Short mmCIF file of C-alpha atoms in Angstrom, two decimals:
data_model
loop_
_atom_site.label_atom_id
_atom_site.label_comp_id
_atom_site.label_asym_id
_atom_site.label_seq_id
_atom_site.Cartn_x
_atom_site.Cartn_y
_atom_site.Cartn_z
CA MET M 15 24.08 -7.76 -0.25
CA GLU M 16 23.51 -5.64 1.93
CA ALA M 17 20.25 -6.30 3.58
CA GLY M 18 18.23 -3.17 2.31
CA VAL M 19 18.99 -3.03 -0.57
CA ARG M 20 18.17 -7.15 -1.20
CA TRP M 21 14.13 -6.38 0.05
CA THR M 22 14.66 -2.59 -1.32
CA LEU M 23 14.80 -4.65 -5.51
CA ILE M 24 12.00 -7.02 -4.08
CA THR M 25 10.53 -4.81 -4.09
CA ALA M 26 10.39 -3.14 -6.40
CA ILE M 27 9.24 -6.22 -8.35
CA ALA M 28 5.03 -4.92 -7.24
CA PRO M 29 5.45 -1.68 -8.95
CA VAL M 30 7.29 -3.42 -12.23
CA ALA M 31 4.85 -5.94 -12.74
CA TRP M 32 2.00 -2.76 -11.74
CA GLY M 33 2.72 -1.31 -13.94
CA THR M 34 2.09 -3.37 -16.94
CA THR M 35 -1.28 -3.61 -15.76
CA TYR M 36 -3.15 -0.87 -17.66
CA PHE M 37 -1.69 -1.41 -20.76
CA VAL M 38 -3.27 -4.69 -20.20
CA THR M 39 -6.79 -4.36 -19.05
CA HIS M 40 -6.71 -1.65 -21.47
CA GLU M 41 -5.86 -3.87 -24.82
CA TYR M 42 -7.29 -6.94 -24.25
CA LEU M 43 -9.27 -7.33 -21.00
CA PRO M 44 -12.89 -7.01 -21.50
CA ALA M 45 -14.53 -3.25 -20.55
CA GLY M 46 -17.78 -3.35 -17.67
CA ASP M 47 -17.09 -6.06 -15.55
CA PRO M 48 -14.86 -4.56 -13.52
CA LEU M 49 -16.36 -6.75 -10.12
CA TYR M 50 -16.09 -9.80 -12.48
CA GLY M 51 -12.64 -8.38 -13.69
CA ALA M 52 -11.26 -7.66 -10.23
CA ALA M 53 -12.78 -11.30 -9.04
CA ILE M 54 -10.71 -13.43 -11.68
CA ARG M 55 -7.83 -11.62 -10.51
CA ALA M 56 -7.45 -12.73 -7.35
CA LEU M 57 -9.31 -15.79 -6.81
CA PRO M 58 -7.24 -17.99 -8.85
CA ALA M 59 -3.84 -15.76 -7.76
CA GLY M 60 -4.92 -16.75 -4.50
CA LEU M 61 -4.69 -19.96 -5.01
CA LEU M 62 -1.85 -20.61 -6.58
CA LEU M 63 0.06 -18.79 -4.00
CA LEU M 64 -2.23 -21.46 -1.15
CA ALA M 65 -1.31 -24.32 -3.31
CA VAL M 66 2.91 -23.77 -2.54
CA ARG M 67 2.32 -22.63 1.16
CA ARG M 68 -0.53 -24.93 1.63
CA GLU M 69 -0.98 -23.28 5.05
CA LEU M 70 -5.37 -21.71 5.79
CA PRO M 71 -6.36 -19.38 8.14
CA HIS M 72 -6.37 -19.06 11.46
CA GLY M 73 -7.88 -18.15 14.89
CA SER M 74 -7.93 -14.03 14.58
CA TRP M 75 -7.13 -14.43 9.97
CA TRP M 76 -10.61 -15.58 9.26
CA TRP M 77 -11.98 -11.48 9.46
CA ARG M 78 -8.14 -10.15 8.65
CA SER M 79 -7.81 -11.90 6.14
CA ALA M 80 -11.49 -10.52 4.80
CA VAL M 81 -10.45 -6.80 5.97
CA LEU M 82 -7.51 -7.31 4.09
CA GLY M 83 -9.04 -8.61 1.02
CA LEU M 84 -11.79 -6.15 0.46
CA LEU M 85 -8.81 -3.08 1.41
CA ASN M 86 -5.61 -4.48 -0.99
CA THR M 87 -7.18 -6.68 -3.28
CA GLY M 88 -10.85 -6.94 -3.77
CA VAL M 89 -12.06 -3.80 -3.92
CA PHE M 90 -8.85 -2.24 -4.79
CA PHE M 91 -8.84 -3.73 -7.65
CA ALA M 92 -13.08 -3.37 -8.39
CA LEU M 93 -11.81 0.79 -8.07
CA VAL M 94 -8.35 0.13 -10.76
CA TYR M 95 -10.02 -1.78 -13.13
CA VAL M 96 -12.88 1.32 -13.47
CA ALA M 97 -10.10 3.94 -13.13
CA ALA M 98 -8.49 1.86 -16.47
CA GLN M 99 -11.06 1.64 -18.67
CA VAL M 100 -12.84 5.36 -17.88
CA LEU M 101 -9.69 7.62 -16.36
CA PRO M 102 -6.38 8.88 -19.15
CA THR M 103 -3.57 6.33 -17.63
CA GLY M 104 -1.49 9.42 -17.29
CA LEU M 105 -3.62 10.49 -14.14
CA ALA M 106 -4.82 7.59 -12.70
CA SER M 107 -1.10 7.28 -12.01
CA THR M 108 -0.97 10.65 -10.83
CA ILE M 109 -3.41 10.25 -8.67
CA MET M 110 -1.72 7.39 -7.24
CA ALA M 111 1.07 8.41 -7.12
CA THR M 112 -0.06 10.86 -3.91
CA SER M 113 0.22 6.78 -1.92
CA PRO M 114 3.95 7.34 -0.68
CA MET M 115 2.82 10.68 1.13
CA VAL M 116 -0.61 9.16 2.76
CA MET M 117 0.87 5.88 3.09
CA MET M 118 4.20 6.88 5.66
CA MET M 119 1.27 9.40 7.76
CA ILE M 120 -0.79 5.98 8.21
CA ALA M 121 2.21 4.34 9.70
CA TRP M 122 2.80 7.22 11.61
CA GLY M 123 -0.50 6.19 13.41
CA LEU M 124 -0.54 2.65 13.70
CA VAL M 125 3.05 0.92 13.50
CA ALA M 126 4.73 4.07 14.87
CA GLU M 127 6.90 4.83 12.18
CA ARG M 128 7.02 8.78 11.47
CA PRO M 129 8.12 9.30 8.27
CA HIS M 130 11.79 11.14 7.51
CA VAL M 131 12.53 14.39 5.98
CA ARG M 132 13.47 12.35 3.32
CA HIS M 133 11.36 10.03 2.76
CA LEU M 134 8.65 13.04 2.85
CA ALA M 135 10.77 15.40 -0.17
CA GLY M 136 10.87 11.85 -2.17
CA ALA M 137 6.82 11.78 -1.50
CA GLY M 138 7.07 15.24 -2.77
CA ILE M 139 9.86 15.23 -5.70
CA GLY M 140 8.06 11.60 -7.04
CA ALA M 141 4.80 12.87 -7.30
CA GLY M 142 5.55 15.70 -8.17
CA GLY M 143 8.55 13.43 -11.06
CA VAL M 144 5.10 11.56 -12.23
CA ALA M 145 2.85 14.48 -12.77
CA LEU M 146 5.45 15.91 -15.17
CA MET M 147 5.87 13.34 -17.11
CA LEU M 148 2.17 11.76 -17.23
CA LEU M 149 0.10 14.90 -16.88
CA THR M 150 -0.66 16.96 -20.66
CA GLY M 151 -4.17 18.06 -19.89
CA ALA M 152 -4.63 17.28 -23.70
CA ALA M 153 -7.47 14.58 -22.25
CA SER M 154 -10.81 14.60 -20.99
CA VAL M 155 -10.93 13.35 -16.69
CA ALA M 156 -14.14 11.53 -16.20
CA PRO M 157 -14.93 12.40 -12.25
CA LEU M 158 -16.01 8.23 -12.54
CA GLY M 159 -12.65 7.32 -12.92
CA VAL M 160 -11.24 10.21 -10.25
CA ILE M 161 -13.77 9.19 -7.03
CA ALA M 162 -12.26 5.37 -8.28
CA SER M 163 -8.25 6.52 -8.17
CA VAL M 164 -9.22 8.63 -5.04
CA ALA M 165 -10.09 5.59 -3.39
CA ALA M 166 -8.18 2.80 -4.56
CA MET M 167 -5.30 4.96 -3.30
CA LEU M 168 -7.03 5.47 -0.01
CA LEU M 169 -8.25 2.68 0.73
CA SER M 170 -4.80 0.41 -0.34
CA SER M 171 -2.33 2.26 1.61
CA LEU M 172 -4.53 1.29 4.88
CA GLY M 173 -5.04 -1.43 3.83
CA TYR M 174 -0.66 -2.18 3.05
CA ILE M 175 -0.49 -1.16 6.81
CA LEU M 176 -2.95 -2.95 7.90
CA ALA M 177 -0.65 -5.90 6.56
CA LYS M 178 2.73 -4.89 7.42
CA ARG M 179 0.85 -4.62 11.35
CA TRP M 180 -0.54 -7.76 11.46
CA GLY M 181 2.36 -10.05 9.44
CA GLY M 182 4.93 -10.69 11.15
CA GLU M 183 2.09 -13.30 13.48
CA VAL M 184 2.52 -15.47 9.64
CA ASP M 185 3.63 -16.50 6.01
CA VAL M 186 4.10 -13.70 3.79
CA LEU M 187 2.28 -16.69 0.60
CA ALA M 188 0.13 -17.58 3.53
CA SER M 189 -1.25 -14.12 4.31
CA THR M 190 -1.11 -12.97 0.45
CA SER M 191 -3.01 -15.68 -0.61
CA TRP M 192 -5.55 -15.42 2.64
CA GLN M 193 -6.28 -11.82 1.70
CA LEU M 194 -6.12 -12.91 -2.65
CA ILE M 195 -9.50 -15.71 -1.54
CA ALA M 196 -11.66 -12.97 1.17
CA GLY M 197 -11.06 -10.37 -1.89
CA GLY M 198 -12.11 -13.07 -4.62
CA LEU M 199 -14.29 -14.36 -3.10
CA LEU M 200 -16.41 -11.23 -1.16
CA LEU M 201 -16.42 -10.21 -5.40
CA LEU M 202 -18.25 -12.61 -7.17
CA PRO M 203 -21.59 -12.16 -5.09
CA PHE M 204 -22.14 -9.01 -6.41
CA ALA M 205 -20.43 -9.17 -9.59
CA VAL M 206 -23.20 -11.81 -10.09
CA VAL M 207 -25.77 -8.97 -9.05
CA VAL M 208 -24.70 -6.36 -10.67
CA GLU M 209 -22.42 -7.60 -13.79
CA GLY M 210 -25.07 -10.28 -14.36
CA ALA M 211 -23.23 -13.16 -16.08
CA PRO M 212 -19.69 -13.72 -16.13
CA PRO M 213 -18.12 -11.58 -19.93
CA HIS M 214 -16.99 -14.04 -22.67
CA LEU M 215 -13.23 -14.21 -22.46
CA ASP M 216 -11.43 -14.57 -25.48
CA GLY M 217 -8.02 -15.65 -25.76
CA PRO M 218 -6.20 -12.54 -25.55
CA ALA M 219 -8.52 -11.98 -22.80
CA LEU M 220 -7.46 -15.42 -21.09
CA LEU M 221 -3.64 -14.56 -21.85
CA GLY M 222 -4.89 -11.12 -20.59
CA PHE M 223 -5.95 -12.83 -17.80
CA GLY M 224 -2.97 -15.04 -16.85
CA TYR M 225 -1.09 -12.39 -16.71
CA VAL M 226 -2.20 -10.29 -14.32
CA SER M 227 -3.38 -12.61 -12.30
CA VAL M 228 0.28 -14.80 -11.60
CA VAL M 229 2.63 -12.16 -12.49
CA ALA M 230 1.69 -8.61 -11.28
CA THR M 231 -0.92 -10.03 -9.05
CA ALA M 232 0.16 -13.82 -7.23
CA LEU M 233 4.30 -12.86 -7.30
CA ALA M 234 3.74 -8.99 -7.37
CA PHE M 235 1.71 -9.19 -3.98
CA ALA M 236 4.74 -11.16 -2.16
CA ALA M 237 7.08 -9.17 -3.28
CA TRP M 238 5.02 -6.56 -1.98
CA PHE M 239 4.05 -7.29 1.83
CA ALA M 240 7.54 -9.19 1.78
CA GLY M 241 9.02 -5.04 1.66
CA LEU M 242 6.21 -3.90 4.44
CA ARG M 243 7.86 -7.04 6.82
CA HIS M 244 10.77 -6.04 5.97
CA LEU M 245 10.96 -2.48 5.03
CA PRO M 246 9.41 0.61 6.34
CA ALA M 247 6.28 1.57 5.18
CA ALA M 248 8.15 5.61 3.39
CA THR M 249 10.35 2.94 1.55
CA VAL M 250 7.60 0.71 0.27
CA GLY M 251 5.55 3.34 -0.49
CA LEU M 252 8.75 5.65 -2.53
CA VAL M 253 9.07 2.27 -4.49
CA GLY M 254 5.53 2.07 -5.50
CA LEU M 255 6.77 4.96 -7.93
CA LEU M 256 8.26 2.83 -10.01
CA ASN M 257 4.20 1.76 -11.77
CA PRO M 258 3.66 4.51 -13.06
CA VAL M 259 8.16 5.13 -15.71
CA THR M 260 7.57 1.34 -15.47
CA GLY M 261 4.13 2.88 -17.55
CA VAL M 262 6.44 5.25 -19.80
CA LEU M 263 9.13 2.92 -20.51
CA LEU M 264 6.49 0.54 -22.18
CA GLY M 265 4.77 2.72 -23.97
CA THR M 266 7.71 3.65 -25.85
CA VAL M 267 9.34 -0.24 -26.52
CA ILE M 268 6.19 -1.35 -27.36
CA ALA M 269 3.78 1.39 -29.10
CA GLY M 270 7.66 3.10 -30.25
CA GLU M 271 6.72 6.05 -27.93
CA VAL M 272 9.32 8.93 -28.08
CA LEU M 273 10.56 9.89 -25.05
CA THR M 274 9.97 13.72 -24.68
CA VAL M 275 12.11 15.92 -22.88
CA ARG M 276 9.37 16.44 -20.49
CA GLN M 277 9.26 13.15 -19.67
CA LEU M 278 12.81 12.36 -19.37
CA CYS M 279 12.75 14.72 -16.83
CA GLY M 280 9.95 13.78 -14.82
CA LEU M 281 10.80 9.84 -14.48
CA VAL M 282 14.62 11.56 -13.67
CA LEU M 283 12.78 13.03 -10.40
CA VAL M 284 11.20 9.56 -10.10
CA LEU M 285 14.04 8.04 -9.30
CA ALA M 286 16.14 10.42 -7.23
CA GLY M 287 11.94 9.95 -5.17
CA VAL M 288 12.56 6.29 -4.87
CA LEU M 289 16.47 6.83 -4.42
CA LEU M 290 15.68 9.33 -1.66
CA GLY M 291 13.41 7.02 0.54
CA ARG M 292 16.30 3.85 0.37
CA PRO M 293 17.19 2.84 4.14
CA VAL M 294 20.91 2.57 5.10
CA ALA M 295 22.21 -1.25 6.29
CA ARG M 296 21.38 0.02 10.25
CA LYS M 297 17.28 0.52 9.57
CA ALA M 298 16.59 -2.02 7.22
CA ARG M 299 18.08 -4.59 10.41
CA ALA M 300 15.77 -3.35 12.36
CA VAL M 301 12.53 -2.27 11.30
CA GLN M 302 13.68 -6.48 10.18
CA ALA M 303 14.68 -7.78 14.15
CA VAL M 304 11.18 -5.65 15.34
CA GLY M 305 9.24 -7.38 12.87
CA SER M 306 10.94 -11.36 13.89
CA VAL M 307 9.33 -10.23 17.21
CA ARG M 308 6.26 -9.71 16.01
#
């Protein structure tokens, strides 16, 4: 199988898994404790990956893990948790759908990956497809949720590109575990001060956190950072648009929702945007070669 296609499919594990988190968070996880929710999600996932890889940070990776832990896991998880509780899923997903464009601009500055016209077109088409698929204008908009979603999108976009810039020096499972543990540990003191005692978790909440931590965090972030190491940031960002597609299809399968013509058109546009970002074999090999010499 072509290397670019293989790594694209591996990367796709992440947004597909993330596409289920809004549903799980809204339906099963306790509301009102975003800091504890983020810490409970990050720490077990990081410890699980650390147990698999058994490697501790060294040198500059102590502070790099803290920075990436804040951007990619700690603050990001808390903001997403807030958005999932107070903002319509459609609007939150549409805001996050602008991430590919932001990632392209940051990657241009930090890792000298100049976006191609097809990547820019894919980002525009994909974001338009998400808006067409999810925005109805019927639900009320909470300013706090909008701010949380925008901040999450900006911080994570920066964090992903920094992880791409630094990641070639260490094993991807190790660096992912360090980020998750750092993010979770940095959140805990703030959770205690701001939210008090940990929330009570019943059976469904424990199962929900188990799924979110193992599948939508440990597995998903390992796949995502592996993709960033082997593919252009523009391609990875566009693959991330599968997140809202998963959410819509999940609603159809689980909640029995019927796909409208508008949603189907939006879904086609999103998939077209993702396909525009797929690297040709030559480009994929070039990116992999650069990553191997860093």
